[in-house]
Each structure stands twice: as C-alpha cells, then as structure tokens.
Short mmCIF file of C-alpha atoms in Angstrom, two decimals:
data_model
loop_
_atom_site.label_atom_id
_atom_site.label_comp_id
_atom_site.label_asym_id
_atom_site.label_seq_id
_atom_site.Cartn_x
_atom_site.Cartn_y
_atom_site.Cartn_z
CA MET M 9 -6.66 -41.64 10.07
CA ASP M 10 -10.31 -42.01 11.03
CA ASN M 11 -12.88 -39.90 9.20
CA MET M 12 -13.49 -36.73 11.28
CA PRO M 13 -15.71 -34.47 9.14
CA LEU M 14 -16.20 -31.65 11.67
CA ILE M 15 -12.53 -31.30 12.51
CA ASP M 16 -11.62 -31.56 8.83
CA ALA M 17 -14.07 -28.77 7.94
CA LEU M 18 -12.77 -26.50 10.70
CA TYR M 19 -9.15 -26.91 9.70
CA GLU M 20 -10.00 -26.42 6.04
CA ILE M 21 -11.28 -22.93 6.95
CA VAL M 22 -8.13 -22.30 8.98
CA ASP M 23 -5.88 -23.49 6.15
CA LYS M 24 -7.66 -21.27 3.62
CA ASN M 25 -7.17 -18.27 5.92
CA VAL M 26 -10.74 -17.02 5.44
CA VAL M 27 -11.08 -13.34 6.43
CA SER M 28 -13.53 -13.10 9.32
CA PHE M 29 -16.17 -10.39 9.48
CA HIS M 30 -18.31 -12.61 11.66
CA VAL M 31 -18.36 -13.73 15.28
CA PRO M 32 -16.49 -14.75 17.43
CA GLY M 33 -14.73 -11.49 18.17
CA HIS M 34 -11.23 -12.90 18.49
CA LYS M 35 -11.26 -13.50 14.69
CA LYS M 36 -9.70 -16.97 14.66
CA GLY M 37 -7.28 -15.98 17.39
CA SER M 38 -5.71 -13.08 15.49
CA ILE M 39 -6.17 -10.74 18.46
CA TYR M 40 -3.88 -12.87 20.61
CA LYS M 41 -1.11 -12.40 18.05
CA LYS M 42 -1.85 -8.67 17.91
CA ILE M 43 -1.09 -8.19 21.58
CA ASN M 44 1.35 -11.08 21.91
CA TYR M 45 -0.89 -12.85 24.38
CA ILE M 46 1.49 -15.73 25.00
CA LYS M 47 -0.60 -17.65 27.54
CA TYR M 48 -3.44 -18.16 25.08
CA ARG M 49 -1.17 -19.17 22.23
CA LYS M 50 -0.20 -22.31 24.12
CA ASN M 51 -2.06 -25.62 23.87
CA ILE M 52 -5.53 -25.04 25.35
CA PHE M 53 -6.01 -28.78 25.87
CA ASN M 54 -3.75 -28.49 28.90
CA ILE M 55 -6.26 -26.34 30.80
CA ASP M 56 -9.37 -28.41 30.06
CA THR M 57 -10.12 -29.62 33.57
CA THR M 58 -12.94 -29.86 36.11
CA GLU M 59 -13.66 -28.99 39.74
CA ILE M 60 -10.58 -30.16 41.59
CA PRO M 61 -8.62 -28.56 44.45
CA GLY M 62 -7.48 -25.16 43.24
CA THR M 63 -9.97 -24.67 40.39
CA ASP M 64 -13.05 -23.55 42.40
CA ASN M 65 -16.69 -24.23 41.38
CA LEU M 66 -18.78 -21.99 39.13
CA HIS M 67 -21.99 -22.77 41.00
CA PHE M 68 -20.45 -22.15 44.44
CA PRO M 69 -17.50 -19.87 43.73
CA GLU M 70 -15.27 -19.21 46.70
CA SER M 71 -11.77 -18.63 45.32
CA VAL M 72 -10.38 -18.15 41.79
CA ILE M 73 -13.72 -18.05 39.92
CA LYS M 74 -15.18 -15.74 42.55
CA LYS M 75 -12.19 -13.42 42.24
CA SER M 76 -12.31 -13.52 38.43
CA GLN M 77 -16.01 -12.58 38.41
CA GLU M 78 -15.31 -9.75 40.84
CA ILE M 79 -12.61 -8.40 38.52
CA ALA M 80 -15.06 -8.54 35.61
CA SER M 81 -17.67 -6.73 37.69
CA GLU M 82 -15.19 -3.96 38.48
CA VAL M 83 -14.10 -3.62 34.83
CA PHE M 84 -17.66 -3.48 33.49
CA ASN M 85 -18.93 -1.33 36.38
CA SER M 86 -21.64 -3.72 37.52
CA ASP M 87 -22.63 -4.65 41.06
CA HIS M 88 -22.53 -8.38 40.31
CA THR M 89 -21.16 -10.30 37.34
CA PHE M 90 -21.71 -13.98 36.55
CA PHE M 91 -19.84 -16.09 34.01
CA LEU M 92 -22.07 -17.99 31.58
CA VAL M 93 -20.89 -21.14 29.82
CA ASN M 94 -24.20 -21.88 28.08
CA GLY M 95 -24.23 -18.61 26.17
CA THR M 96 -26.43 -15.55 26.55
CA THR M 97 -29.38 -17.90 26.04
CA CYS M 98 -29.03 -19.35 29.54
CA GLY M 99 -28.62 -15.84 30.94
CA ILE M 100 -31.90 -14.82 29.34
CA TYR M 101 -33.61 -17.89 30.75
CA ALA M 102 -32.34 -17.27 34.29
CA SER M 103 -33.06 -13.53 34.18
CA ILE M 104 -36.66 -13.92 33.06
CA MET M 105 -37.32 -16.76 35.51
CA SER M 106 -35.82 -14.75 38.36
CA ILE M 107 -38.29 -11.86 37.99
CA CYS M 108 -41.41 -13.85 37.04
CA ASN M 109 -43.59 -16.65 38.34
CA PRO M 110 -45.67 -18.98 36.15
CA LYS M 111 -48.63 -17.22 34.44
CA ASP M 112 -47.02 -13.78 34.84
CA LYS M 113 -46.78 -11.26 32.01
CA ILE M 114 -43.58 -9.79 30.62
CA ILE M 115 -43.18 -7.01 28.04
CA VAL M 116 -41.04 -8.16 25.11
CA ASN M 117 -39.78 -6.49 21.94
CA ARG M 118 -41.18 -8.53 19.06
CA ASP M 119 -37.79 -8.71 17.33
CA CYS M 120 -36.37 -10.51 20.36
CA HIS M 121 -34.10 -13.52 20.11
CA GLN M 122 -35.91 -16.87 20.06
CA SER M 123 -34.47 -17.65 23.52
CA VAL M 124 -36.88 -15.09 25.01
CA VAL M 125 -39.87 -16.98 23.61
CA ASN M 126 -38.32 -20.25 24.78
CA ALA M 127 -38.01 -18.76 28.26
CA CYS M 128 -41.73 -18.01 28.17
CA ILE M 129 -42.39 -21.65 27.27
CA LEU M 130 -40.19 -22.92 30.08
CA SER M 131 -41.67 -20.50 32.62
CA ASP M 132 -45.28 -20.57 31.40
CA LEU M 133 -45.34 -16.81 30.88
CA GLU M 134 -47.53 -14.49 28.83
CA PRO M 135 -45.35 -12.37 26.53
CA ILE M 136 -46.77 -8.96 25.63
CA TYR M 137 -45.12 -8.08 22.33
CA VAL M 138 -44.10 -4.61 21.22
CA ASN M 139 -43.52 -4.17 17.51
CA PRO M 140 -40.35 -2.52 16.21
CA SER M 141 -40.26 -0.09 13.32
CA VAL M 142 -38.71 -1.37 10.08
CA ASP M 143 -36.47 0.26 7.49
CA PHE M 144 -37.89 -1.04 4.22
CA ASN M 145 -34.92 0.06 2.12
CA SER M 146 -32.61 -2.23 4.07
CA GLY M 147 -35.20 -4.73 5.32
CA ILE M 148 -34.03 -4.55 8.93
CA SER M 149 -35.61 -3.84 12.28
CA LEU M 150 -34.96 -0.43 13.83
CA GLY M 151 -35.87 -1.46 17.36
CA VAL M 152 -38.80 -0.45 19.53
CA ALA M 153 -39.77 3.08 20.48
CA PHE M 154 -40.12 4.36 24.04
CA GLU M 155 -43.75 5.36 23.40
CA ASP M 156 -44.66 1.78 22.48
CA ILE M 157 -42.96 0.33 25.56
CA LYS M 158 -44.74 2.93 27.68
CA LYS M 159 -48.12 2.01 26.22
CA ALA M 160 -47.50 -1.70 26.79
CA LEU M 161 -46.64 -1.03 30.44
CA ASP M 162 -49.63 1.27 30.92
CA ASP M 163 -51.94 -1.35 29.39
CA ASN M 164 -50.43 -4.19 31.43
CA GLU M 165 -49.89 -2.90 34.94
CA ASP M 166 -49.52 -6.47 36.19
CA ALA M 167 -46.48 -7.23 34.00
CA LYS M 168 -43.41 -8.09 36.07
CA GLY M 169 -40.91 -6.40 33.83
CA VAL M 170 -39.53 -5.66 30.38
CA ILE M 171 -36.91 -7.45 28.32
CA ILE M 172 -35.51 -5.56 25.37
CA THR M 173 -32.78 -6.06 22.78
CA TYR M 174 -30.08 -3.38 22.70
CA PRO M 175 -28.34 -2.72 20.43
CA THR M 176 -30.03 -4.66 17.65
CA TYR M 177 -28.12 -7.23 15.62
CA TYR M 178 -27.53 -4.47 13.07
CA GLY M 179 -26.25 -2.01 15.67
CA VAL M 180 -29.36 0.16 15.91
CA ASN M 181 -29.54 2.19 19.12
CA ILE M 182 -32.71 2.87 21.14
CA ASP M 183 -33.37 5.09 24.15
CA ILE M 184 -32.60 2.65 26.96
CA LYS M 185 -32.22 5.42 29.55
CA LYS M 186 -35.72 6.76 28.96
CA ILE M 187 -37.17 3.26 28.93
CA ALA M 188 -35.33 2.31 32.12
CA ASP M 189 -36.59 5.39 33.96
CA TYR M 190 -40.20 4.66 33.03
CA VAL M 191 -39.91 0.96 33.83
CA HIS M 192 -38.54 1.82 37.27
CA ASN M 193 -41.24 4.45 37.87
CA LYS M 194 -43.73 1.64 37.33
CA GLY M 195 -41.91 -0.49 39.89
CA LYS M 196 -40.77 -3.02 37.28
CA ILE M 197 -37.42 -4.55 36.31
CA LEU M 198 -35.63 -3.97 33.02
CA ILE M 199 -33.64 -6.81 31.46
CA VAL M 200 -31.49 -5.93 28.46
CA ASP M 201 -30.33 -8.54 25.97
CA GLU M 202 -27.03 -6.85 25.12
CA ALA M 203 -25.68 -9.88 23.30
CA HIS M 204 -24.13 -7.69 20.62
CA GLY M 205 -22.88 -4.93 22.92
CA SER M 206 -20.14 -6.27 25.19
CA HIS M 207 -17.66 -3.90 23.50
CA LEU M 208 -19.66 -0.69 23.87
CA GLY M 209 -17.70 0.69 26.81
CA LEU M 210 -14.49 0.90 24.79
CA SER M 211 -15.16 4.19 22.99
CA LYS M 212 -17.12 7.42 23.26
CA PHE M 213 -17.91 6.96 19.56
CA LEU M 214 -20.10 3.97 20.40
CA PRO M 215 -23.47 3.92 22.20
CA GLU M 216 -23.29 3.60 25.98
CA SER M 217 -23.75 0.17 27.50
CA ALA M 218 -27.08 -0.57 29.14
CA ILE M 219 -25.06 -1.08 32.34
CA GLU M 220 -24.59 2.71 32.40
CA LEU M 221 -28.11 3.55 31.23
CA GLY M 222 -30.20 2.13 34.06
CA ALA M 223 -30.87 -1.51 33.14
CA ASP M 224 -31.16 -3.93 36.04
CA ILE M 225 -29.90 -7.10 34.35
CA ILE M 226 -27.65 -7.02 31.31
CA ILE M 227 -26.61 -10.16 29.41
CA GLN M 228 -23.69 -9.89 27.01
CA SER M 229 -22.32 -12.40 24.49
CA THR M 230 -18.68 -11.73 25.30
CA HIS M 231 -17.70 -14.12 22.52
CA LYS M 232 -19.47 -12.09 19.82
CA THR M 233 -17.71 -8.73 19.96
CA LEU M 234 -14.91 -9.34 22.48
CA PRO M 235 -12.26 -12.08 22.32
CA ALA M 236 -13.87 -14.80 24.43
CA PHE M 237 -14.55 -18.25 23.02
CA THR M 238 -17.88 -19.14 21.42
CA GLN M 239 -20.66 -19.86 23.95
CA SER M 240 -19.05 -17.82 26.73
CA SER M 241 -21.08 -14.85 27.97
CA MET M 242 -21.52 -12.71 31.07
CA LEU M 243 -24.54 -11.56 33.04
CA HIS M 244 -24.30 -8.24 34.89
CA VAL M 245 -26.58 -6.93 37.64
CA LYS M 246 -26.78 -3.23 38.42
CA GLY M 247 -28.65 -1.68 41.34
CA ASN M 248 -30.69 -3.26 44.12
CA ARG M 249 -33.95 -4.19 42.39
CA VAL M 250 -32.91 -7.74 41.48
CA ASP M 251 -33.13 -10.64 43.93
CA VAL M 252 -29.58 -11.88 43.30
CA ASP M 253 -30.00 -15.07 45.34
CA ARG M 254 -33.06 -16.03 43.28
CA LEU M 255 -31.12 -15.26 40.11
CA LYS M 256 -28.27 -17.49 41.25
CA SER M 257 -30.67 -20.35 41.91
CA PHE M 258 -31.92 -20.23 38.32
CA LEU M 259 -28.40 -19.95 36.91
CA LYS M 260 -27.63 -23.25 38.65
CA ILE M 261 -30.60 -24.80 36.85
CA VAL M 262 -29.88 -23.56 33.33
CA GLN M 263 -26.07 -23.90 33.33
CA SER M 264 -24.15 -27.11 32.92
CA SER M 265 -23.07 -28.87 36.11
CA SER M 266 -19.76 -29.50 34.31
CA PRO M 267 -18.83 -25.97 33.18
CA SER M 268 -15.98 -25.63 30.72
CA TYR M 269 -12.83 -24.17 32.25
CA ILE M 270 -11.68 -23.27 28.76
CA LEU M 271 -14.76 -21.07 28.31
CA MET M 272 -14.49 -19.53 31.77
CA SER M 273 -10.80 -18.80 31.32
CA SER M 274 -11.54 -17.21 27.94
CA LEU M 275 -13.94 -14.84 29.69
CA GLU M 276 -11.20 -13.85 32.12
CA MET M 277 -8.83 -13.36 29.20
CA ALA M 278 -11.40 -11.17 27.38
CA VAL M 279 -11.84 -9.03 30.50
CA ASN M 280 -8.08 -8.62 30.76
CA ILE M 281 -7.75 -7.56 27.11
CA TYR M 282 -10.76 -5.23 27.49
CA LYS M 283 -9.14 -3.55 30.49
CA ASN M 284 -5.54 -3.30 29.29
CA ASN M 285 -5.74 -3.11 25.48
CA GLY M 286 -9.37 -2.54 24.61
CA LYS M 287 -9.52 1.21 24.08
CA GLU M 288 -6.37 1.31 21.97
CA LEU M 289 -7.57 -1.59 19.83
CA MET M 290 -11.03 -0.04 19.49
CA ASN M 291 -9.57 3.30 18.37
CA SER M 292 -7.67 1.46 15.66
CA LEU M 293 -10.80 -0.46 14.63
CA ILE M 294 -12.90 2.72 14.39
CA LYS M 295 -10.28 4.30 12.13
CA ASN M 296 -10.47 1.29 9.83
CA ILE M 297 -14.28 1.38 9.87
CA ASN M 298 -14.42 5.10 9.07
CA ASP M 299 -11.99 4.49 6.23
CA ILE M 300 -14.01 1.63 4.71
CA VAL M 301 -17.27 3.60 5.04
CA LYS M 302 -15.71 6.55 3.21
CA PHE M 303 -14.48 4.14 0.55
CA ILE M 304 -17.94 2.57 0.09
CA ASP M 305 -19.55 6.02 -0.07
CA ASN M 306 -17.60 6.59 -3.28
CA LEU M 307 -18.88 3.40 -4.93
CA LYS M 308 -21.84 3.54 -7.31
CA ASN M 309 -24.01 0.58 -6.41
CA ILE M 310 -23.18 -0.32 -2.82
CA GLU M 311 -24.17 1.72 0.22
CA VAL M 312 -23.69 1.51 3.97
CA PHE M 313 -26.66 1.65 6.33
CA LYS M 314 -26.32 4.70 8.56
CA MET M 315 -28.40 5.84 11.50
CA LYS M 316 -27.75 8.39 14.21
CA GLY M 317 -26.22 6.89 17.33
CA GLN M 318 -25.73 3.43 15.86
CA ASP M 319 -22.99 0.98 16.75
CA ILE M 320 -20.65 1.54 13.81
CA THR M 321 -18.83 -1.76 14.37
CA LYS M 322 -21.85 -3.40 12.73
CA LEU M 323 -21.28 -2.69 9.05
CA TYR M 324 -24.46 -3.40 7.09
CA ILE M 325 -23.91 -3.09 3.36
CA ILE M 326 -27.03 -2.63 1.21
CA THR M 327 -26.72 -4.31 -2.19
CA LYS M 328 -30.11 -3.62 -3.79
CA LYS M 329 -28.67 -1.41 -6.57
CA LEU M 330 -26.55 -4.34 -7.70
CA LYS M 331 -29.77 -6.25 -8.43
CA LYS M 332 -28.35 -9.06 -6.34
CA SER M 333 -29.61 -10.32 -3.02
CA GLY M 334 -27.43 -10.18 0.05
CA HIS M 335 -27.32 -13.98 -0.08
CA GLU M 336 -25.68 -13.82 -3.51
CA ILE M 337 -23.17 -11.24 -2.30
CA GLU M 338 -22.34 -13.38 0.74
CA ASN M 339 -21.51 -16.31 -1.55
CA ILE M 340 -19.43 -14.12 -3.88
CA LEU M 341 -17.45 -12.72 -0.97
CA ARG M 342 -16.80 -16.17 0.50
CA TYR M 343 -16.09 -18.27 -2.57
CA LYS M 344 -14.45 -15.69 -4.82
CA TYR M 345 -12.70 -13.42 -2.32
CA ASN M 346 -12.27 -15.66 0.76
CA ILE M 347 -14.20 -13.24 3.02
CA GLN M 348 -16.95 -14.47 5.36
CA VAL M 349 -19.66 -12.07 6.57
CA GLU M 350 -21.85 -12.52 9.63
CA LEU M 351 -25.14 -12.84 7.78
CA SER M 352 -27.03 -11.95 4.65
CA ASN M 353 -30.64 -11.01 4.05
CA PRO M 354 -32.54 -10.24 0.86
CA TYR M 355 -31.14 -6.71 0.62
CA GLY M 356 -27.63 -6.81 2.03
CA VAL M 357 -24.88 -8.31 4.15
CA LEU M 358 -23.87 -7.63 7.75
CA LEU M 359 -20.22 -7.53 8.74
CA VAL M 360 -19.41 -7.76 12.44
CA CYS M 361 -16.15 -5.89 13.02
CA SER M 362 -14.24 -6.36 16.24
CA ILE M 363 -10.97 -5.39 17.89
CA GLY M 364 -9.62 -8.67 16.49
CA ASN M 365 -9.85 -7.44 12.88
CA THR M 366 -6.72 -6.12 11.18
CA LYS M 367 -6.13 -3.36 8.65
CA GLU M 368 -5.33 -6.10 6.14
CA ASP M 369 -8.86 -7.49 6.58
CA PHE M 370 -10.33 -4.16 5.50
CA GLU M 371 -7.91 -3.83 2.58
CA LYS M 372 -9.02 -7.23 1.28
CA LEU M 373 -12.64 -6.14 1.71
CA LYS M 374 -11.96 -3.01 -0.36
CA GLU M 375 -10.46 -5.08 -3.17
CA ALA M 376 -13.54 -7.30 -3.23
CA LEU M 377 -16.12 -4.52 -3.04
CA ILE M 378 -14.66 -2.42 -5.83
CA GLN M 379 -14.96 -5.41 -8.15
CA ILE M 380 -18.41 -6.43 -6.90
CA ASP M 381 -19.66 -2.85 -7.34
CA SER M 382 -18.94 -3.02 -11.08
CA GLU M 383 -20.95 -6.19 -11.68
CA VAL M 384 -24.64 -5.25 -11.70
CA GLY M 385 -27.18 -8.02 -12.24
CA ASP M 386 -29.64 -8.06 -15.13
CA LYS M 387 -32.83 -8.87 -13.22
CA ASP M 388 -34.71 -6.81 -10.65
CA LEU M 389 -34.81 -8.21 -7.13
CA ILE M 390 -37.97 -9.74 -5.72
CA GLU M 391 -39.77 -7.15 -3.60
CA ILE M 392 -40.10 -8.41 -0.04
CA ASN M 393 -41.47 -6.59 2.98
CA TYR M 394 -40.85 -7.52 6.59
CA PRO M 395 -44.21 -8.27 8.30
CA THR M 396 -45.35 -5.17 10.19
CA VAL M 397 -48.33 -6.61 12.07
CA ILE M 398 -47.77 -8.93 15.02
CA PRO M 399 -49.72 -12.16 14.45
CA LYS M 400 -52.65 -12.55 16.82
CA LYS M 401 -51.81 -14.67 19.85
CA ILE M 402 -54.41 -17.41 20.36
CA LEU M 403 -52.49 -19.56 22.86
CA ASN M 404 -49.57 -18.68 25.07
CA PRO M 405 -46.27 -20.20 23.94
CA ARG M 406 -46.23 -23.01 26.51
CA ASP M 407 -49.79 -24.20 25.80
CA ALA M 408 -49.04 -24.16 22.07
CA PHE M 409 -45.76 -26.00 22.52
CA TYR M 410 -47.46 -28.88 24.32
CA SER M 411 -50.56 -29.02 22.10
CA CYS M 412 -51.18 -31.77 19.54
CA LYS M 413 -50.11 -30.73 16.05
CA LYS M 414 -50.52 -31.80 12.45
CA SER M 415 -48.80 -30.88 9.20
CA ILE M 416 -50.74 -29.14 6.45
CA LYS M 417 -49.83 -27.42 3.20
CA ILE M 418 -48.42 -24.00 4.04
CA GLU M 419 -50.77 -22.34 1.51
CA LYS M 420 -53.74 -23.72 3.48
CA SER M 421 -52.40 -22.65 6.87
CA ILE M 422 -53.62 -19.03 6.80
CA GLY M 423 -55.95 -18.50 9.73
CA LYS M 424 -54.69 -21.60 11.57
CA ILE M 425 -52.78 -21.57 14.86
CA CYS M 426 -49.06 -22.05 14.30
CA GLY M 427 -47.49 -25.02 16.06
CA GLU M 428 -43.83 -24.22 15.40
CA TYR M 429 -41.41 -21.37 14.83
CA LEU M 430 -40.62 -19.69 11.54
CA ILE M 431 -37.23 -18.09 12.06
CA PRO M 432 -35.05 -16.59 9.32
CA TYR M 433 -31.55 -17.44 10.54
CA PRO M 434 -29.43 -15.61 11.26
CA PRO M 435 -30.25 -13.56 13.32
CA GLY M 436 -32.73 -15.94 14.95
CA ILE M 437 -35.71 -13.59 15.29
CA SER M 438 -39.05 -15.36 15.07
CA ILE M 439 -41.48 -14.15 12.39
CA ILE M 440 -44.21 -16.27 13.95
CA SER M 441 -44.15 -18.37 17.10
CA PRO M 442 -46.18 -21.30 18.45
CA GLY M 443 -49.70 -20.23 19.44
CA GLU M 444 -50.05 -17.37 16.94
CA GLU M 445 -52.44 -17.09 14.04
CA ILE M 446 -50.78 -17.62 10.67
CA THR M 447 -51.32 -14.69 8.31
CA LYS M 448 -50.90 -14.30 4.57
CA GLU M 449 -48.28 -11.63 5.23
CA VAL M 450 -46.15 -14.11 7.17
CA VAL M 451 -46.53 -16.90 4.59
CA ASP M 452 -45.66 -14.57 1.70
CA TYR M 453 -42.62 -13.21 3.55
CA ILE M 454 -41.28 -16.63 4.45
CA LYS M 455 -41.77 -18.06 0.96
CA LYS M 456 -40.11 -15.08 -0.71
CA SER M 457 -37.27 -15.17 1.82
CA LYS M 458 -36.71 -18.84 1.09
CA GLU M 459 -36.79 -18.14 -2.66
CA MET M 460 -34.09 -15.50 -2.21
CA GLY M 461 -31.87 -17.90 -0.27
CA THR M 462 -32.66 -17.19 3.39
CA ASN M 463 -32.26 -20.16 5.73
CA ILE M 464 -35.52 -20.69 7.66
CA THR M 465 -35.15 -22.58 10.94
CA GLY M 466 -37.60 -23.78 13.58
CA ILE M 467 -39.81 -25.51 11.02
CA LYS M 468 -39.96 -29.28 10.58
CA ASP M 469 -40.27 -29.24 6.79
CA LYS M 470 -37.11 -27.60 5.44
CA ASN M 471 -38.71 -27.31 1.99
CA LEU M 472 -41.44 -25.05 3.42
CA GLU M 473 -44.19 -27.00 1.72
CA TYR M 474 -45.83 -28.02 5.00
CA ILE M 475 -46.21 -26.33 8.37
CA GLN M 476 -47.23 -27.69 11.78
CA VAL M 477 -50.50 -26.26 13.11
CA ILE M 478 -52.39 -26.86 16.35
CA ASP M 479 -54.80 -29.73 15.78
#
C-alpha cells in the first residue's frame, strides 16, 4: 500500500483508543454510539456530494439547507442562523466586515482569537484593545470587565461596535448582558465570539448563551463542544440591528464555493442531538464533572480552577504544586495513561468535557491523577507572568502586514515594531501582533514559555532566535 502518513497517524490514534478530553465534542464518534445514532454510523463517504438537484446551495439556500438552518435557528432561539463550513474564523471575518467599513474602529478584547486581528488586516480596521485581568496562580486570562469596555466606548465614540470572547477558552464568564445594554445604548453592535459556548443552553448550571443575553451576532464552534465535525460552526443573529443582507454578502466571500455536505449535515445532526438528547446528556456530564472535581479536591498536589459562574465543562487542572509544568503533565497523561487533554500551559492542563464523554473516561482520568498526584518533581518551576500591559500600537495591523520586514535577534528587538505574530498555541491568543512595539515583558514571556514547552506559532523562526520587525 502507498505511504499515507496522515491517514496512518489518525488510525493509530483510533486503534490505541486514546481517551479524548479535547475537541471535537463528539469524542471520536462515541456520542453516536451513546444514542444509537444509526444514520451517522454508516459510511460518510456516501454523502460527500455537491450542489446537484435535491441538495440545495449554501450560498443561495431555497430548500433543504434553508429548512435545516431554520430548524437550527428555532432550536437556538435566534432570528437567523447560518451554517459555516470554514469554521468560526470565517464567521468572525464576515461579522466584523458586515458592521465596519475600511478605516473604521472596533473595540476588541485583547485576549481575542487571532482571527479577529486577521479580520482587521483584511478589512483595514483600527482595533481598540481592552486588556483582560489575569489570574497569576493559574496563568490564564479572566476576561474583560464591563468598566473597561465602557471606557473604551466612551473614549472612541466613532467605533462601529464591539467584539468580545465569551466564555473564554477556560470557561470564564463575563457580564455580557451589562456590556450588551451599554453597547446598544451607544448605538453600536455587539459581536460575541462564542466559539466555546455552543452547549451553554443545555443546563441551568451553565452560563447563559450570549444569544439570550443581548448580543447581536453570535458565532459558535459547534464542533468544539457539540457533536458536529471539525470546522463546522454556526452564526446566529438576534434582533434587528444587523444588516442581514450585508452579512450574507460577506459570508459568500469568506466561505468556500464548494461547501462540504458532510460538514453541513454534521451541523444538522448536532442540532438534532442538542434538541432531542442534549439536556439528558448534559445532566449526566455535569454529574461526572462534579464527581471528578470532588475527587481532585481530595488530592494533595493537584487543584481545579474555580470561579463563580464559570462554564464547568472546561476543567482546568493546576499542577504547580507538583513542580511540573502543564506541558509535562500533558505528556504524562498522553504517553503513560492514553489520555489526551485540550491544551497545556506552564501551570496546568485544560480538559474540554462534552456530552460525548463517558463515565469510563472520567474513571480512567481518576486512575491517572491519583498516581500523578503522588509524584512531585524535585525542581521549582520557572516563574512566568502573563504580560499585563498591551504593547503600544505604532501601525495598524494591515499597514504592518504589508510593510517591508527584516529578521533580527530577538534580544535586540525590544523597542522595534513587530512584523509578525507571537502566539502561544493553543489557544491561539496573540501576545503581540504586527504593528506593535516589542517590549521586554513580551520577549521574556515568550522565551520562558518556549523553555517550558509551549508551542509558539505565527513566528517565522521556530527556534525563537530571530523575529521579524518592520524595516
């Protein structure tokens, strides 16, 4: 047989039966077995088709796709719902472009996904960043405060709107309702990147979805926390502030002209499971999560991050007392216990739990954690602090992106204008973006993160010896 390295790697993971505490939410298809979803246990190759009589057209839906989107809109209580086959990224692009014109301003939480900055490059926009607070014990962002969004709007009356992440990658909740009310009082539009919140409507024990809290446009990665296939997302519109026709025109630009019917059908399947089985499955999941949290609370050296109102399906385990970085713990879980987490950072690991997880998954996690908890390292961890000051913006993202650049030693870059991204991945949040002044705080953070095992993307030199600056 011909050498097929990607397929071989994928089936090796399947054959090893790796326990999934990462996205996608269907957990290697286990949810379809849970509910005996026969249609999606058949050969999916059979339904990989294109626009032919009977299959409709995503960009001009008139029949089955139109009806499917209407069903999704009813289930998620939106006024309009659009299927996305290029991920939440394309939904963010289209949303921002639909409310802004070139040279406009938009208020952005600094811990936004890199797609927001990319949208500013594509649209030639001026992002006005709002810094989040940071929990230094866990090393994670706690989201932005209402007061800071308010100040940014008051200081930038000409901004067209606000885009904000809710909940954060780590499940942190912020006051979307209060923010939405103020944004609307200012006559602006609120876009919410709810990539990690498509499941929120399934339980009263979870934060409310931004759809219910006053947001105008909500983009959800249905594949992350519900059982759609990777890259399939949905965009919801609520209320009458959004020019839906203009939004549609940009969706046609940023989505493939050959949309995958497998991805679209997986969205329909996820909506169906959400509607008919979602609450029961979520109740079971929450019981398992409460049980594992109680279990971890009785361990000596491992703790669970807790915050009022958080999304408890995001299980962030802090490992500092073990004197081991989260990256080390991720490797131990994967290669010793056959458990894969969503991400690791210097101080812990994030597990994304979904309605696809089983009780057996959590039992295997318990077995691993009780052993890991007893094996404390012999060296103190490197102290590393998330940068708290937003780098000064010298050029807007688009001007910086198209400027001439040169590579210099990263140690000599302090004070220069950055020509590329520095993005610890996951979760894909930029520490510094093109057009911003490089600071010592950023350089120190990136170098220490790399030393502790964090993967840094967006930069040309993977060894982090050189960085691109504006020439």
